[in-house]
Coordinates of C-alpha atoms in Angstrom, one line a residue:
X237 CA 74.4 131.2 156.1
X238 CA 72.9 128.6 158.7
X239 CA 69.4 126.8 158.3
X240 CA 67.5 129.9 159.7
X241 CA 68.3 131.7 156.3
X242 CA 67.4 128.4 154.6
X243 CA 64.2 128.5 156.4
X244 CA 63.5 132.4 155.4
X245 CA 64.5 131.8 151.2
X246 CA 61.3 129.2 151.7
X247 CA 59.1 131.3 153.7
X248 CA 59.8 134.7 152.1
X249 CA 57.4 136.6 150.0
X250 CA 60.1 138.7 148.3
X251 CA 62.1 135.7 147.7
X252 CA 59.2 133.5 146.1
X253 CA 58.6 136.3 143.7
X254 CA 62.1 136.2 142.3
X255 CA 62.1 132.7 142.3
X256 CA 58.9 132.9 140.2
X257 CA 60.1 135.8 137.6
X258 CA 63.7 133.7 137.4
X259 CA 61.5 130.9 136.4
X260 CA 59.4 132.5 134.4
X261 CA 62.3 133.9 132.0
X262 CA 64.3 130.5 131.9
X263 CA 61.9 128.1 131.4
X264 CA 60.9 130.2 127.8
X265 CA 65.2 130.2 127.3
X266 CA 65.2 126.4 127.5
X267 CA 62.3 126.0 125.2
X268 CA 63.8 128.2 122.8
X269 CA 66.9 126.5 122.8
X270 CA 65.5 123.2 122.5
X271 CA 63.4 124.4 119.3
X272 CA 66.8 126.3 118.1
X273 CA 69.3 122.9 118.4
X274 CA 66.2 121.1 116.8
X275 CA 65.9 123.5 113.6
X276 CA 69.7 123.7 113.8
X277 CA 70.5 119.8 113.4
X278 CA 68.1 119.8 110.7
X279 CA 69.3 122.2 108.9
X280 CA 72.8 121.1 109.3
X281 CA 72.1 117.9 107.8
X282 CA 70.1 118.9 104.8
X283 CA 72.9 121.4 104.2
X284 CA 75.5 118.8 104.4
X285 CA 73.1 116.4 102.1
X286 CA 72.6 119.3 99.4
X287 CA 76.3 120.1 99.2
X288 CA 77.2 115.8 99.5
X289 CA 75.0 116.1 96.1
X290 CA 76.5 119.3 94.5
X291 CA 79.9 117.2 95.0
X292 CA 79.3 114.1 93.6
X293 CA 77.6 116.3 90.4
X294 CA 80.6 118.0 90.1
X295 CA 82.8 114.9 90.2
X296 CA 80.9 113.2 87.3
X297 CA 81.2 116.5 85.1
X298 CA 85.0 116.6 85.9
X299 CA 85.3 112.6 84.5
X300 CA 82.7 113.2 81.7
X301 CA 84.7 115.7 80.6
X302 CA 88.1 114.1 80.7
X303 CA 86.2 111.3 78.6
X304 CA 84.9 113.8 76.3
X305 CA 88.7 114.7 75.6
X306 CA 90.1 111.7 75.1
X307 CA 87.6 110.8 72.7
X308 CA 88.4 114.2 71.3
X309 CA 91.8 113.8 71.3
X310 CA 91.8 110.5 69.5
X311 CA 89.4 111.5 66.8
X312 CA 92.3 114.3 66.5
X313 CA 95.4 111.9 66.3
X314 CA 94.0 109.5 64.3
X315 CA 93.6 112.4 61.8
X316 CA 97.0 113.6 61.7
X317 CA 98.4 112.9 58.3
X318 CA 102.1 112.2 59.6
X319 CA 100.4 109.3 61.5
X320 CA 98.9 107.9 58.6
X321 CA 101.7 108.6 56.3
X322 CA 104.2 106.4 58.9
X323 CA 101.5 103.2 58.6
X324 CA 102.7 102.5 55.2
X325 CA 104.7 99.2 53.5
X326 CA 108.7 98.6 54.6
X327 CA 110.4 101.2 52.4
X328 CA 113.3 99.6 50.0
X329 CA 115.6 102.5 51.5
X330 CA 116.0 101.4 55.3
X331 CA 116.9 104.9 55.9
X332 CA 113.3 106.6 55.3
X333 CA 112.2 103.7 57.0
X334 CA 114.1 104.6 60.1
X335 CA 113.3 108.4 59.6
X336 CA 109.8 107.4 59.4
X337 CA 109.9 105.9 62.7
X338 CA 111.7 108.5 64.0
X339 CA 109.1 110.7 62.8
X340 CA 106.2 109.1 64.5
X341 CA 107.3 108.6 67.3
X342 CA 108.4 112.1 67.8
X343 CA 105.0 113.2 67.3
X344 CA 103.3 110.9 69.7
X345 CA 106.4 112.7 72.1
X346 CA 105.4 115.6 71.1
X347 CA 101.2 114.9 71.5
X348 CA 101.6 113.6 75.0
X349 CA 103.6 116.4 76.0
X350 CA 101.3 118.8 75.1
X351 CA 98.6 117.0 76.4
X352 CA 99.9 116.8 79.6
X353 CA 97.9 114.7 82.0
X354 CA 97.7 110.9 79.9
X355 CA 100.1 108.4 80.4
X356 CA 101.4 107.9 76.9
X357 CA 100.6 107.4 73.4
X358 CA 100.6 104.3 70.9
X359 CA 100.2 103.0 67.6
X360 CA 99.7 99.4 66.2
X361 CA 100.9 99.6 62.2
X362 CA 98.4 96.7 60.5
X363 CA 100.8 96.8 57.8
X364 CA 104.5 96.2 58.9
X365 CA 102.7 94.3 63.2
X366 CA 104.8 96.8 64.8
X367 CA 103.8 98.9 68.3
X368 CA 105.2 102.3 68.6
X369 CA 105.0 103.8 71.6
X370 CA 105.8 108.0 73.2
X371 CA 107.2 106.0 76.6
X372 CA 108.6 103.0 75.1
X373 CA 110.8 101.3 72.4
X374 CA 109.5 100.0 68.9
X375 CA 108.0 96.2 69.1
X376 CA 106.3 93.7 67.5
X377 CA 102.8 93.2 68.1
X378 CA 103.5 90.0 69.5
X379 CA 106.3 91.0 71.8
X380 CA 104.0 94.0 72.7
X381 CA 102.5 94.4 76.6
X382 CA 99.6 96.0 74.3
X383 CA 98.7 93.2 72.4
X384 CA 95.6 92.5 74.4
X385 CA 94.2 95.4 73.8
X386 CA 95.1 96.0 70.3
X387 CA 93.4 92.3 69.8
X388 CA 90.5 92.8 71.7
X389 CA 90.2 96.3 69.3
X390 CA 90.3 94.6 66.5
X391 CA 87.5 91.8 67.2
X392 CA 85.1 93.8 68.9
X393 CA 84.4 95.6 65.1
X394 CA 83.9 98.8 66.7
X395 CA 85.6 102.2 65.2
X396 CA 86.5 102.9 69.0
X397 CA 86.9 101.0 72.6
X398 CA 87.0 102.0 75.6
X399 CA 89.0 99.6 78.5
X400 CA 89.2 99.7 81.9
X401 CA 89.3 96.9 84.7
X402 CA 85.9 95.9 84.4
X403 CA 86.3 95.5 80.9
X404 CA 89.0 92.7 80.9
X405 CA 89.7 91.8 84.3
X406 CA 92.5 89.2 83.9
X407 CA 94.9 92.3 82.1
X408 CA 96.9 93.8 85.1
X409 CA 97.4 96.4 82.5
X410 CA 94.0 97.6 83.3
X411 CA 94.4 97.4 87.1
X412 CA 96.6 100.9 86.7
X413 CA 95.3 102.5 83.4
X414 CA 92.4 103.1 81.1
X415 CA 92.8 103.3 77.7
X416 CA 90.7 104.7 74.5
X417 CA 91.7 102.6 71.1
X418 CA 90.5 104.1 68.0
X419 CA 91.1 103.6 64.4
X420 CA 93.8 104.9 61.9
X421 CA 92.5 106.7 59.9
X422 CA 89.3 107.6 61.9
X423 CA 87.1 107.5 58.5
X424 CA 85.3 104.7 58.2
X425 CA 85.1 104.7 54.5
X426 CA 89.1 104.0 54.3
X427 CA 90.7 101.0 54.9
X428 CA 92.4 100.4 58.7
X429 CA 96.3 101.5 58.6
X430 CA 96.3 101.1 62.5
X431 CA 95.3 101.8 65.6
X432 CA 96.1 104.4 68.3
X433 CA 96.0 103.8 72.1
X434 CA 95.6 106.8 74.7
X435 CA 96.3 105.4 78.2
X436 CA 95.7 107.3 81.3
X437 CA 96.4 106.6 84.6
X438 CA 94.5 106.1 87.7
X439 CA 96.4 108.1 89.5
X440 CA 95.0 111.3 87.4
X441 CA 91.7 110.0 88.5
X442 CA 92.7 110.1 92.3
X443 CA 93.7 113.5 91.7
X444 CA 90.6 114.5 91.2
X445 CA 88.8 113.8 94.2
X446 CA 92.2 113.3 96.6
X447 CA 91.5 116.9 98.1
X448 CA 87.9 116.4 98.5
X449 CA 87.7 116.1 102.4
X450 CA 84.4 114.9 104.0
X451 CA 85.2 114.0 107.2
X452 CA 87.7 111.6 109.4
X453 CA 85.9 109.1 108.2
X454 CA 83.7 110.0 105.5
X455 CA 85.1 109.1 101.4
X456 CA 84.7 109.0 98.2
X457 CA 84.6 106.4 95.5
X458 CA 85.0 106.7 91.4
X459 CA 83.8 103.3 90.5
X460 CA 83.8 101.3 87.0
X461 CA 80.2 99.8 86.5
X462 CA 80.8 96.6 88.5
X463 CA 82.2 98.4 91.5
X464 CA 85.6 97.8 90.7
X465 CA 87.5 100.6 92.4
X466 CA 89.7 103.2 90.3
X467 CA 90.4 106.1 92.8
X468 CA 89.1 106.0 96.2
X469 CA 89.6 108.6 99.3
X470 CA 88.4 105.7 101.8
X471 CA 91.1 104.7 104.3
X472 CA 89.7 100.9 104.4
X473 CA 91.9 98.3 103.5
X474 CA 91.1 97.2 99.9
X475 CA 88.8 94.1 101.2
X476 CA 87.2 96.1 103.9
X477 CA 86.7 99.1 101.1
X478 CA 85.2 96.4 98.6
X479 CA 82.7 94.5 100.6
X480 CA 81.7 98.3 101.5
X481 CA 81.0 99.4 97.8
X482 CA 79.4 96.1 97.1
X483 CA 77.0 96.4 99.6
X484 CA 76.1 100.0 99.1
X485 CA 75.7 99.2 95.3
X486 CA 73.8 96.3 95.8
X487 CA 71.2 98.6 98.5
X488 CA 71.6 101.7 95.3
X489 CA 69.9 98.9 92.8
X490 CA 67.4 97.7 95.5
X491 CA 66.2 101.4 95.7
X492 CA 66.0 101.7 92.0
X493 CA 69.2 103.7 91.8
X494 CA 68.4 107.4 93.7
X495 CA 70.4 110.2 93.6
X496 CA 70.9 110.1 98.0
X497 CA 69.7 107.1 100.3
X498 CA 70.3 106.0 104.1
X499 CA 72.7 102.9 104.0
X500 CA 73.2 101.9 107.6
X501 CA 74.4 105.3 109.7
X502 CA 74.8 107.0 106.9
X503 CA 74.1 109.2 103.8
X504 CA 75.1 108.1 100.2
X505 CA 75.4 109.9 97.5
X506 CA 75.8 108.1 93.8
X507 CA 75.5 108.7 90.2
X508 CA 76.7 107.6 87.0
X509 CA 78.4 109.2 84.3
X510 CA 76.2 108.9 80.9
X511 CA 79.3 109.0 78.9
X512 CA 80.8 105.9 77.3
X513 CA 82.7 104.8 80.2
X514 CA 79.8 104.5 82.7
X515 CA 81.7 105.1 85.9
X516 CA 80.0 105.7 89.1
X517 CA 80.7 108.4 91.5
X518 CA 79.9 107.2 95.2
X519 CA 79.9 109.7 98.6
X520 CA 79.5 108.5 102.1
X521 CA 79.2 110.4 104.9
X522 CA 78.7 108.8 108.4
X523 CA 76.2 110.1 110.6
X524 CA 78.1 111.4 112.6
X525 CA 79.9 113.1 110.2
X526 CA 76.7 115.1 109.5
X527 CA 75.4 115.4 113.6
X528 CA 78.8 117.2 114.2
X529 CA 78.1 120.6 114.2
X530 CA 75.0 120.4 115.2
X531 CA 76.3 118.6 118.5
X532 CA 78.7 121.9 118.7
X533 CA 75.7 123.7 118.8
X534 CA 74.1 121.8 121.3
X535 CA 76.5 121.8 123.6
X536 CA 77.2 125.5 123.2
X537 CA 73.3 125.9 124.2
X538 CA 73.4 123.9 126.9
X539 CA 76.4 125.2 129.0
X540 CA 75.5 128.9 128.2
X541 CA 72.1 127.1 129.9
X542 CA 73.4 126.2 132.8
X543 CA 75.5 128.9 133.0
X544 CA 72.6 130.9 133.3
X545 CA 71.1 128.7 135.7
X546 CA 73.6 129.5 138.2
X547 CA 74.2 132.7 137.8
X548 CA 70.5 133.2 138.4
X549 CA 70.4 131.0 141.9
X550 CA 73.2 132.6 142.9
X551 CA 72.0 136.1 142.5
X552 CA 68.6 134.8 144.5
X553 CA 70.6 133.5 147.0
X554 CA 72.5 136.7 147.3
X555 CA 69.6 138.7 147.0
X556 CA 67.8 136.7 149.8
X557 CA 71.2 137.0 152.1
X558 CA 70.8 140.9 151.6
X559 CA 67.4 141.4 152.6
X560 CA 67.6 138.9 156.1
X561 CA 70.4 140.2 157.6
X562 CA 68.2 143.5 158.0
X563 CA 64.9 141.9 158.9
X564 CA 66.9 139.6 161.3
X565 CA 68.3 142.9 162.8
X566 CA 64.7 144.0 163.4
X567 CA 63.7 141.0 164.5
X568 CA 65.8 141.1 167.3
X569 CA 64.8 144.3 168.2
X570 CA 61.4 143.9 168.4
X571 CA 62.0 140.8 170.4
X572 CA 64.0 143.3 173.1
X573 CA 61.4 145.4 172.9
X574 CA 58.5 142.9 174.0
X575 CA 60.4 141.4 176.6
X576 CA 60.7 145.1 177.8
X577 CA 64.6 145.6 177.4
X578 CA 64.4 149.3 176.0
X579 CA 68.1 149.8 176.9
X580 CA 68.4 147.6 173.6
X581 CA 66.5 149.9 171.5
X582 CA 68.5 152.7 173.0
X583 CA 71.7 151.6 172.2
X584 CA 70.7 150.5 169.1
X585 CA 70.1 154.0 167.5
X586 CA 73.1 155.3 169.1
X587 CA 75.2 152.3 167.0
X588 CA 72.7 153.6 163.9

């Protein structure tokens, strides 16, 4: 293919045509697919927003109701009558005393066992200052790693308490547990025997969302009402993760506390459970995150595009090649025959 050829793809009428129809059926194509990435990204995004919502719903329902059960459960305890029966005066026989004991402790064994998921049971006696415990050995109050918590039980007034890390910061027996404290018996119109302690542990709490996968690096957050942090997906360090939540918080209150919000390149979703606890559920997912299969899409689009681009040239330029090597052949016969060389023609239709 030298220049001449060149020269005939620009001066044909056949070729112009084909150029015109090719040009006529991709230009539409590329509009199309523009429109189609466009509708595509958007859609994508609001689908990844309405299911980032549907998530963090779901998360609150699956900690309401674990709070809903623990209150449950302690109104149940604090009913049992072998419970109450234990909190009683020193017996004169220091054998039923140590039955007693025995006893009680065997059913809060037995209780937290068949629980399953809490950390353990315990029970302050108000009449003997002894702590007994499903996980640990019999103590006085004072020598007691509960006594905090009994204590601040007992001078809140309240028939039940709920503690977490927000609630008493300086306990580092709240940095790994929460605990629901109620009273023994749980009838207000009977004087206190005790109280009884169901402790959970954080790490049930990170169960609960540690499958949840939004992303490289997308996360979520179950936070106490400060923004203290008691399970996290987030692969921040702790200070990174915490100046993260704070801000986002702090942007959630600005905005007068909405379901889903832009915060920086991203999308938030955050809500707060309307139990007792009042924990907040945060989800962030980076831009990104969201724009990811849409940019799959796009760049699907836009190489089947080209693709189609060049197939198309190249089948013009073959096309073209095609019909000159025929007309260049007549060409040259027409020339002979003007300059009078009839031999040429001749031989010609012989070779034909």
């Amino acid at each position: 293919m030298n220049s001449p050829f060149f020269s005939f793809l620009r001066r044909s009428f056949y070729i112009k045509m084909i150029v015109v129809m090719f040009a006529i059926s991709v230009v539409p194509l590329i509009v199309l697919s523009f429109i189609s990435v466009s509708v595509s990204s958007t859609t994508v995004e609001q689908q990844v927003n309405r299911l980032n919502a549907q998530l963090v719903n779901q998360v609150v329902d699956r900690i309401e109701l674990t709070m809903t059960r623990l209150r449950e459960l302690s109104e149940q305890y604090s009913r049992i009558s072998s419970i109450q029966s234990a909190l009683v005066s020193p017996s004169a026989q220091y054998f039923e005393e140590v039955v007693r004991k025995k006893d009680l402790i065997s059913v809060l064994s037995g209780a937290s066992a068949i629980i399953g998921n809490v950390e353990g049971l315990q029970v302050y006696s108000a009449v003997t200052g002894e702590v007994l415990s499903s996980t640990e050995a019999p103590a006085m109050l004072e020598e007691s790693p509960y006594r905090p918590l009994i204590e601040a039980y007992l001078a809140s007034g309240r028939p039940n308490l709920f503690l977490d890390k927000h609630s008493l910061p300086e306990l580092a027996i709240l940095n790994s547990s929460t605990y629901y404290i109620s009273r023994v018996p749980f009838d207000l119109y009977k004087d206190l025997k005790g109280v009884l302690l169901i402790s959970m542990n954080n790490s049930q709490y990170q169960q609960q969302i540690e499958n949840i996968q939004l992303g490289s690096e997308g996360s979520i957050s179950l936070l106490t009402e400060d923004g203290l942090t008691i399970a996290t997906t987030s692969k921040l360090d702790k200070q990174a993760d915490k100046q993260r939540v704070q801000e986002i918080l702090r942007r959630w209150k600005e905005l007068k506390r909405p379901d889903q919000f832009a915060a920086g390149y991203s999308i938030v979703s955050v809500k707060q459970t309307s139990t007792y606890d009042k924990w907040i559920v945060l989800s962030e997912i980076p831009s990104k995150e969201l724009t990811a299969s849409a940019e799959i899409i796009r760049r699907t689009v836009t190489y089947f595009l080209l693709i189609l681009v060049c197939l198309g040239a190249l089948c013009v330029v073959g096309f073209g090649y095609q019909l000159y090597r025929p007309l260049q052949a007549v060409k040259r016969q027409v020339d002979a025959l003007k300059k009078g060389n009839f031999d040429a023609r001749v031989t010609h239709f012989a070779n034909n």
